[in-house]
Amino acid sequence: MSENLKRFICLGCGFLYDEALGLPEHGIAPGTRWADIPENWACPDCFTAKHLFEMIEIPYAVGEPHVPQLSPAAPPQPPHVI
């Protein structure tokens, strides 16, 4: 399944939706196909309508798993007071 996943770019701001990654922070699970996202969905960055996204081909690197592994963000550090 994952070798057929696609990526879509927002023509308004360049935001990239990757079917392999989904948008869990917006309720879209990894592996969610573009066709399964509601038509009234909009770009989370600039609110461009779904129909104004285009499919793009960005191949994964050779040997890279089809679902990229993201490393967790470092925990925020408290400010240093001088």
PDB file of N, CA and C in Angstrom:
ATOM      1  N   MET A   1       0.827  -1.203   0.000  1.00  0.00           N
ATOM      2  CA  MET A   1       0.000   0.000   0.000  1.00  0.00           C
ATOM      3  C   MET A   1       0.861   1.252   0.000  1.00  0.00           C
ATOM      4  N   SER A   2       1.864   1.361   0.857  1.00  0.00           N
ATOM      5  CA  SER A   2       2.587   2.610   1.036  1.00  0.00           C
ATOM      6  C   SER A   2       3.340   3.057  -0.210  1.00  0.00           C
ATOM      7  N   GLU A   3       3.749   2.117  -1.125  1.00  0.00           N
ATOM      8  CA  GLU A   3       4.495   2.543  -2.300  1.00  0.00           C
ATOM      9  C   GLU A   3       3.640   3.363  -3.256  1.00  0.00           C
ATOM     10  N   ASN A   4       2.337   3.342  -3.109  1.00  0.00           N
ATOM     11  CA  ASN A   4       1.451   4.109  -3.974  1.00  0.00           C
ATOM     12  C   ASN A   4       0.962   5.403  -3.337  1.00  0.00           C
ATOM     13  N   LEU A   5       1.458   5.735  -2.159  1.00  0.00           N
ATOM     14  CA  LEU A   5       1.019   6.962  -1.499  1.00  0.00           C
ATOM     15  C   LEU A   5       1.584   8.169  -2.237  1.00  0.00           C
ATOM     16  N   LYS A   6       0.839   9.262  -2.203  1.00  0.00           N
ATOM     17  CA  LYS A   6       1.195  10.456  -2.972  1.00  0.00           C
ATOM     18  C   LYS A   6       1.363  11.661  -2.054  1.00  0.00           C
ATOM     19  N   ARG A   7       1.878  12.723  -2.634  1.00  0.00           N
ATOM     20  CA  ARG A   7       2.049  13.992  -1.924  1.00  0.00           C
ATOM     21  C   ARG A   7       1.340  15.081  -2.727  1.00  0.00           C
ATOM     22  N   PHE A   8       0.790  16.053  -2.007  1.00  0.00           N
ATOM     23  CA  PHE A   8       0.039  17.137  -2.636  1.00  0.00           C
ATOM     24  C   PHE A   8       0.530  18.458  -2.071  1.00  0.00           C
ATOM     25  N   ILE A   9       0.690  19.451  -2.950  1.00  0.00           N
ATOM     26  CA  ILE A   9       1.201  20.747  -2.529  1.00  0.00           C
ATOM     27  C   ILE A   9       0.118  21.813  -2.664  1.00  0.00           C
ATOM     28  N   CYS A  10       0.049  22.682  -1.658  1.00  0.00           N
ATOM     29  CA  CYS A  10      -0.894  23.805  -1.672  1.00  0.00           C
ATOM     30  C   CYS A  10      -0.366  24.872  -2.620  1.00  0.00           C
ATOM     31  N   LEU A  11      -1.191  25.287  -3.568  1.00  0.00           N
ATOM     32  CA  LEU A  11      -0.783  26.326  -4.504  1.00  0.00           C
ATOM     33  C   LEU A  11      -0.793  27.709  -3.867  1.00  0.00           C
ATOM     34  N   GLY A  12      -1.387  27.825  -2.683  1.00  0.00           N
ATOM     35  CA  GLY A  12      -1.418  29.107  -1.997  1.00  0.00           C
ATOM     36  C   GLY A  12      -0.151  29.413  -1.222  1.00  0.00           C
ATOM     37  N   CYS A  13       0.405  28.375  -0.557  1.00  0.00           N
ATOM     38  CA  CYS A  13       1.546  28.651   0.330  1.00  0.00           C
ATOM     39  C   CYS A  13       2.668  27.625   0.254  1.00  0.00           C
ATOM     40  N   GLY A  14       2.460  26.522  -0.461  1.00  0.00           N
ATOM     41  CA  GLY A  14       3.501  25.513  -0.564  1.00  0.00           C
ATOM     42  C   GLY A  14       3.440  24.430   0.496  1.00  0.00           C
ATOM     43  N   PHE A  15       2.416  24.453   1.345  1.00  0.00           N
ATOM     44  CA  PHE A  15       2.245  23.405   2.353  1.00  0.00           C
ATOM     45  C   PHE A  15       2.183  22.057   1.646  1.00  0.00           C
ATOM     46  N   LEU A  16       2.820  21.043   2.226  1.00  0.00           N
ATOM     47  CA  LEU A  16       2.867  19.727   1.613  1.00  0.00           C
ATOM     48  C   LEU A  16       2.070  18.728   2.434  1.00  0.00           C
ATOM     49  N   TYR A  17       1.085  18.083   1.795  1.00  0.00           N
ATOM     50  CA  TYR A  17       0.357  16.987   2.434  1.00  0.00           C
ATOM     51  C   TYR A  17       0.915  15.687   1.886  1.00  0.00           C
ATOM     52  N   ASP A  18       1.421  14.841   2.768  1.00  0.00           N
ATOM     53  CA  ASP A  18       1.984  13.543   2.405  1.00  0.00           C
ATOM     54  C   ASP A  18       1.036  12.470   2.929  1.00  0.00           C
ATOM     55  N   GLU A  19       0.476  11.672   2.021  1.00  0.00           N
ATOM     56  CA  GLU A  19      -0.465  10.633   2.439  1.00  0.00           C
ATOM     57  C   GLU A  19       0.169   9.674   3.441  1.00  0.00           C
ATOM     58  N   ALA A  20       1.461   9.421   3.322  1.00  0.00           N
ATOM     59  CA  ALA A  20       2.136   8.507   4.246  1.00  0.00           C
ATOM     60  C   ALA A  20       2.132   9.045   5.668  1.00  0.00           C
ATOM     61  N   LEU A  21       2.269  10.354   5.806  1.00  0.00           N
ATOM     62  CA  LEU A  21       2.345  10.967   7.134  1.00  0.00           C
ATOM     63  C   LEU A  21       0.994  11.394   7.674  1.00  0.00           C
ATOM     64  N   GLY A  22       0.060  11.754   6.789  1.00  0.00           N
ATOM     65  CA  GLY A  22      -1.220  12.294   7.241  1.00  0.00           C
ATOM     66  C   GLY A  22      -0.995  13.610   7.973  1.00  0.00           C
ATOM     67  N   LEU A  23      -1.946  13.987   8.789  1.00  0.00           N
ATOM     68  CA  LEU A  23      -1.844  15.179   9.644  1.00  0.00           C
ATOM     69  C   LEU A  23      -2.484  14.840  10.977  1.00  0.00           C
ATOM     70  N   PRO A  24      -1.825  13.998  11.788  1.00  0.00           N
ATOM     71  CA  PRO A  24      -2.436  13.566  13.044  1.00  0.00           C
ATOM     72  C   PRO A  24      -2.872  14.721  13.939  1.00  0.00           C
ATOM     73  N   GLU A  25      -2.127  15.822  13.907  1.00  0.00           N
ATOM     74  CA  GLU A  25      -2.487  16.971  14.736  1.00  0.00           C
ATOM     75  C   GLU A  25      -3.774  17.644  14.280  1.00  0.00           C
ATOM     76  N   HIS A  26      -4.251  17.277  13.072  1.00  0.00           N
ATOM     77  CA  HIS A  26      -5.511  17.798  12.536  1.00  0.00           C
ATOM     78  C   HIS A  26      -6.533  16.679  12.336  1.00  0.00           C
ATOM     79  N   GLY A  27      -6.288  15.524  12.966  1.00  0.00           N
ATOM     80  CA  GLY A  27      -7.241  14.424  12.911  1.00  0.00           C
ATOM     81  C   GLY A  27      -7.182  13.569  11.660  1.00  0.00           C
ATOM     82  N   ILE A  28      -6.111  13.690  10.869  1.00  0.00           N
ATOM     83  CA  ILE A  28      -5.966  12.893   9.652  1.00  0.00           C
ATOM     84  C   ILE A  28      -4.843  11.883   9.883  1.00  0.00           C
ATOM     85  N   ALA A  29      -5.212  10.615   9.972  1.00  0.00           N
ATOM     86  CA  ALA A  29      -4.259   9.556  10.312  1.00  0.00           C
ATOM     87  C   ALA A  29      -3.245   9.315   9.193  1.00  0.00           C
ATOM     88  N   PRO A  30      -2.023   8.869   9.543  1.00  0.00           N
ATOM     89  CA  PRO A  30      -1.062   8.466   8.516  1.00  0.00           C
ATOM     90  C   PRO A  30      -1.688   7.410   7.602  1.00  0.00           C
ATOM     91  N   GLY A  31      -1.401   7.519   6.308  1.00  0.00           N
ATOM     92  CA  GLY A  31      -1.957   6.587   5.333  1.00  0.00           C
ATOM     93  C   GLY A  31      -3.285   7.028   4.751  1.00  0.00           C
ATOM     94  N   THR A  32      -3.818   8.169   5.201  1.00  0.00           N
ATOM     95  CA  THR A  32      -5.102   8.663   4.676  1.00  0.00           C
ATOM     96  C   THR A  32      -4.911   9.183   3.257  1.00  0.00           C
ATOM     97  N   ARG A  33      -5.650   8.611   2.348  1.00  0.00           N
ATOM     98  CA  ARG A  33      -5.596   9.015   0.940  1.00  0.00           C
ATOM     99  C   ARG A  33      -6.208  10.401   0.755  1.00  0.00           C
ATOM    100  N   TRP A  34      -5.677  11.122  -0.222  1.00  0.00           N
ATOM    101  CA  TRP A  34      -6.179  12.457  -0.547  1.00  0.00           C
ATOM    102  C   TRP A  34      -7.672  12.404  -0.856  1.00  0.00           C
ATOM    103  N   ALA A  35      -8.098  11.386  -1.565  1.00  0.00           N
ATOM    104  CA  ALA A  35      -9.515  11.249  -1.933  1.00  0.00           C
ATOM    105  C   ALA A  35     -10.408  11.065  -0.713  1.00  0.00           C
ATOM    106  N   ASP A  36      -9.844  10.605   0.392  1.00  0.00           N
ATOM    107  CA  ASP A  36     -10.634  10.367   1.604  1.00  0.00           C
ATOM    108  C   ASP A  36     -10.729  11.589   2.514  1.00  0.00           C
ATOM    109  N   ILE A  37     -10.027  12.653   2.162  1.00  0.00           N
ATOM    110  CA  ILE A  37     -10.121  13.894   2.936  1.00  0.00           C
ATOM    111  C   ILE A  37     -11.350  14.647   2.432  1.00  0.00           C
ATOM    112  N   PRO A  38     -12.179  15.170   3.330  1.00  0.00           N
ATOM    113  CA  PRO A  38     -13.414  15.849   2.896  1.00  0.00           C
ATOM    114  C   PRO A  38     -13.147  16.999   1.917  1.00  0.00           C
ATOM    115  N   GLU A  39     -14.061  17.198   0.990  1.00  0.00           N
ATOM    116  CA  GLU A  39     -13.913  18.258  -0.015  1.00  0.00           C
ATOM    117  C   GLU A  39     -13.885  19.656   0.603  1.00  0.00           C
ATOM    118  N   ASN A  40     -14.467  19.813   1.798  1.00  0.00           N
ATOM    119  CA  ASN A  40     -14.475  21.141   2.427  1.00  0.00           C
ATOM    120  C   ASN A  40     -13.224  21.387   3.270  1.00  0.00           C
ATOM    121  N   TRP A  41     -12.266  20.450   3.255  1.00  0.00           N
ATOM    122  CA  TRP A  41     -11.005  20.610   3.980  1.00  0.00           C
ATOM    123  C   TRP A  41     -10.198  21.726   3.329  1.00  0.00           C
ATOM    124  N   ALA A  42      -9.423  22.451   4.119  1.00  0.00           N
ATOM    125  CA  ALA A  42      -8.580  23.526   3.598  1.00  0.00           C
ATOM    126  C   ALA A  42      -7.188  23.420   4.200  1.00  0.00           C
ATOM    127  N   CYS A  43      -6.236  24.036   3.544  1.00  0.00           N
ATOM    128  CA  CYS A  43      -4.849  24.055   4.002  1.00  0.00           C
ATOM    129  C   CYS A  43      -4.795  24.569   5.440  1.00  0.00           C
ATOM    130  N   PRO A  44      -4.100  23.857   6.337  1.00  0.00           N
ATOM    131  CA  PRO A  44      -4.039  24.311   7.723  1.00  0.00           C
ATOM    132  C   PRO A  44      -3.180  25.563   7.911  1.00  0.00           C
ATOM    133  N   ASP A  45      -2.359  25.905   6.915  1.00  0.00           N
ATOM    134  CA  ASP A  45      -1.501  27.088   7.043  1.00  0.00           C
ATOM    135  C   ASP A  45      -2.117  28.353   6.453  1.00  0.00           C
ATOM    136  N   CYS A  46      -2.768  28.236   5.265  1.00  0.00           N
ATOM    137  CA  CYS A  46      -3.271  29.452   4.608  1.00  0.00           C
ATOM    138  C   CYS A  46      -4.753  29.369   4.234  1.00  0.00           C
ATOM    139  N   PHE A  47      -5.397  28.239   4.557  1.00  0.00           N
ATOM    140  CA  PHE A  47      -6.828  28.040   4.332  1.00  0.00           C
ATOM    141  C   PHE A  47      -7.230  27.967   2.857  1.00  0.00           C
ATOM    142  N   THR A  48      -6.267  27.654   1.982  1.00  0.00           N
ATOM    143  CA  THR A  48      -6.583  27.430   0.573  1.00  0.00           C
ATOM    144  C   THR A  48      -7.441  26.169   0.452  1.00  0.00           C
ATOM    145  N   ALA A  49      -8.439  26.203  -0.419  1.00  0.00           N
ATOM    146  CA  ALA A  49      -9.352  25.070  -0.599  1.00  0.00           C
ATOM    147  C   ALA A  49      -8.627  23.838  -1.141  1.00  0.00           C
ATOM    148  N   LYS A  50      -9.135  22.672  -0.789  1.00  0.00           N
ATOM    149  CA  LYS A  50      -8.537  21.394  -1.193  1.00  0.00           C
ATOM    150  C   LYS A  50      -8.362  21.298  -2.710  1.00  0.00           C
ATOM    151  N   HIS A  51      -9.315  21.790  -3.485  1.00  0.00           N
ATOM    152  CA  HIS A  51      -9.221  21.648  -4.941  1.00  0.00           C
ATOM    153  C   HIS A  51      -8.089  22.480  -5.549  1.00  0.00           C
ATOM    154  N   LEU A  52      -7.454  23.334  -4.741  1.00  0.00           N
ATOM    155  CA  LEU A  52      -6.333  24.133  -5.220  1.00  0.00           C
ATOM    156  C   LEU A  52      -4.984  23.538  -4.808  1.00  0.00           C
ATOM    157  N   PHE A  53      -4.968  22.242  -4.507  1.00  0.00           N
ATOM    158  CA  PHE A  53      -3.727  21.504  -4.270  1.00  0.00           C
ATOM    159  C   PHE A  53      -3.418  20.722  -5.539  1.00  0.00           C
ATOM    160  N   GLU A  54      -2.133  20.476  -5.791  1.00  0.00           N
ATOM    161  CA  GLU A  54      -1.734  19.653  -6.926  1.00  0.00           C
ATOM    162  C   GLU A  54      -0.889  18.492  -6.443  1.00  0.00           C
ATOM    163  N   MET A  55      -1.063  17.341  -7.087  1.00  0.00           N
ATOM    164  CA  MET A  55      -0.228  16.194  -6.762  1.00  0.00           C
ATOM    165  C   MET A  55       1.171  16.450  -7.315  1.00  0.00           C
ATOM    166  N   ILE A  56       2.174  16.131  -6.503  1.00  0.00           N
ATOM    167  CA  ILE A  56       3.555  16.261  -6.954  1.00  0.00           C
ATOM    168  C   ILE A  56       4.273  14.942  -6.709  1.00  0.00           C
ATOM    169  N   GLU A  57       5.333  14.726  -7.445  1.00  0.00           N
ATOM    170  CA  GLU A  57       6.127  13.522  -7.257  1.00  0.00           C
ATOM    171  C   GLU A  57       7.461  13.902  -6.648  1.00  0.00           C
ATOM    172  N   ILE A  58       7.667  13.478  -5.422  1.00  0.00           N
ATOM    173  CA  ILE A  58       8.944  13.629  -4.737  1.00  0.00           C
ATOM    174  C   ILE A  58       9.298  12.222  -4.279  1.00  0.00           C
ATOM    175  N   PRO A  59      10.153  11.537  -5.025  1.00  0.00           N
ATOM    176  CA  PRO A  59      10.441  10.159  -4.634  1.00  0.00           C
ATOM    177  C   PRO A  59      11.179  10.097  -3.302  1.00  0.00           C
ATOM    178  N   TYR A  60      10.903   9.042  -2.552  1.00  0.00           N
ATOM    179  CA  TYR A  60      11.657   8.806  -1.329  1.00  0.00           C
ATOM    180  C   TYR A  60      13.066   8.393  -1.725  1.00  0.00           C
ATOM    181  N   ALA A  61      14.048   8.697  -0.896  1.00  0.00           N
ATOM    182  CA  ALA A  61      15.436   8.336  -1.161  1.00  0.00           C
ATOM    183  C   ALA A  61      15.586   6.817  -1.220  1.00  0.00           C
ATOM    184  N   VAL A  62      16.559   6.357  -1.990  1.00  0.00           N
ATOM    185  CA  VAL A  62      16.827   4.924  -2.097  1.00  0.00           C
ATOM    186  C   VAL A  62      17.133   4.377  -0.711  1.00  0.00           C
ATOM    187  N   GLY A  63      16.457   3.308  -0.364  1.00  0.00           N
ATOM    188  CA  GLY A  63      16.668   2.689   0.938  1.00  0.00           C
ATOM    189  C   GLY A  63      15.859   3.309   2.059  1.00  0.00           C
ATOM    190  N   GLU A  64      15.257   4.464   1.807  1.00  0.00           N
ATOM    191  CA  GLU A  64      14.427   5.116   2.822  1.00  0.00           C
ATOM    192  C   GLU A  64      13.104   4.367   2.897  1.00  0.00           C
ATOM    193  N   PRO A  65      12.609   4.120   4.097  1.00  0.00           N
ATOM    194  CA  PRO A  65      11.295   3.474   4.183  1.00  0.00           C
ATOM    195  C   PRO A  65      10.235   4.362   3.538  1.00  0.00           C
ATOM    196  N   HIS A  66       9.175   3.746   3.069  1.00  0.00           N
ATOM    197  CA  HIS A  66       8.123   4.517   2.401  1.00  0.00           C
ATOM    198  C   HIS A  66       7.420   5.477   3.343  1.00  0.00           C
ATOM    199  N   VAL A  67       7.396   5.165   4.619  1.00  0.00           N
ATOM    200  CA  VAL A  67       6.826   6.082   5.597  1.00  0.00           C
ATOM    201  C   VAL A  67       7.992   6.668   6.381  1.00  0.00           C
ATOM    202  N   PRO A  68       8.348   7.926   6.097  1.00  0.00           N
ATOM    203  CA  PRO A  68       9.503   8.517   6.773  1.00  0.00           C
ATOM    204  C   PRO A  68       9.323   8.523   8.284  1.00  0.00           C
ATOM    205  N   GLN A  69      10.398   8.272   8.976  1.00  0.00           N
ATOM    206  CA  GLN A  69      10.380   8.304  10.428  1.00  0.00           C
ATOM    207  C   GLN A  69      10.768   9.707  10.879  1.00  0.00           C
ATOM    208  N   LEU A  70       9.945  10.315  11.672  1.00  0.00           N
ATOM    209  CA  LEU A  70      10.231  11.647  12.186  1.00  0.00           C
ATOM    210  C   LEU A  70      10.787  11.524  13.589  1.00  0.00           C
ATOM    211  N   SER A  71      11.837  12.261  13.853  1.00  0.00           N
ATOM    212  CA  SER A  71      12.368  12.235  15.211  1.00  0.00           C
ATOM    213  C   SER A  71      11.587  13.244  16.043  1.00  0.00           C
ATOM    214  N   PRO A  72      11.344  12.917  17.298  1.00  0.00           N
ATOM    215  CA  PRO A  72      10.572  13.837  18.138  1.00  0.00           C
ATOM    216  C   PRO A  72      11.336  15.134  18.366  1.00  0.00           C
ATOM    217  N   ALA A  73      10.591  16.200  18.507  1.00  0.00           N
ATOM    218  CA  ALA A  73      11.201  17.502  18.780  1.00  0.00           C
ATOM    219  C   ALA A  73      11.819  17.487  20.168  1.00  0.00           C
ATOM    220  N   ALA A  74      12.908  18.219  20.299  1.00  0.00           N
ATOM    221  CA  ALA A  74      13.552  18.323  21.609  1.00  0.00           C
ATOM    222  C   ALA A  74      12.624  19.073  22.556  1.00  0.00           C
ATOM    223  N   PRO A  75      12.591  18.666  23.819  1.00  0.00           N
ATOM    224  CA  PRO A  75      11.725  19.380  24.764  1.00  0.00           C
ATOM    225  C   PRO A  75      12.205  20.818  24.932  1.00  0.00           C
ATOM    226  N   PRO A  76      11.284  21.744  25.113  1.00  0.00           N
ATOM    227  CA  PRO A  76      11.682  23.146  25.272  1.00  0.00           C
ATOM    228  C   PRO A  76      12.516  23.324  26.533  1.00  0.00           C
ATOM    229  N   GLN A  77      13.486  24.192  26.424  1.00  0.00           N
ATOM    230  CA  GLN A  77      14.369  24.484  27.548  1.00  0.00           C
ATOM    231  C   GLN A  77      13.898  25.773  28.223  1.00  0.00           C
ATOM    232  N   PRO A  78      14.026  25.849  29.544  1.00  0.00           N
ATOM    233  CA  PRO A  78      13.640  27.089  30.222  1.00  0.00           C
ATOM    234  C   PRO A  78      14.595  28.213  29.823  1.00  0.00           C
ATOM    235  N   PRO A  79      14.110  29.443  29.796  1.00  0.00           N
ATOM    236  CA  PRO A  79      14.984  30.562  29.432  1.00  0.00           C
ATOM    237  C   PRO A  79      16.079  30.750  30.481  1.00  0.00           C
ATOM    238  N   HIS A  80      17.234  31.209  30.012  1.00  0.00           N
ATOM    239  CA  HIS A  80      18.349  31.500  30.914  1.00  0.00           C
ATOM    240  C   HIS A  80      18.289  32.971  31.295  1.00  0.00           C
ATOM    241  N   VAL A  81      18.257  33.232  32.562  1.00  0.00           N
ATOM    242  CA  VAL A  81      18.231  34.613  33.042  1.00  0.00           C
ATOM    243  C   VAL A  81      19.650  34.987  33.432  1.00  0.00           C
ATOM    244  N   ILE A  82      20.116  36.085  32.868  1.00  0.00           N
ATOM    245  CA  ILE A  82      21.488  36.525  33.158  1.00  0.00           C
ATOM    246  C   ILE A  82      21.448  37.760  34.025  1.00  0.00           C
TER     247      ILE A  82
END
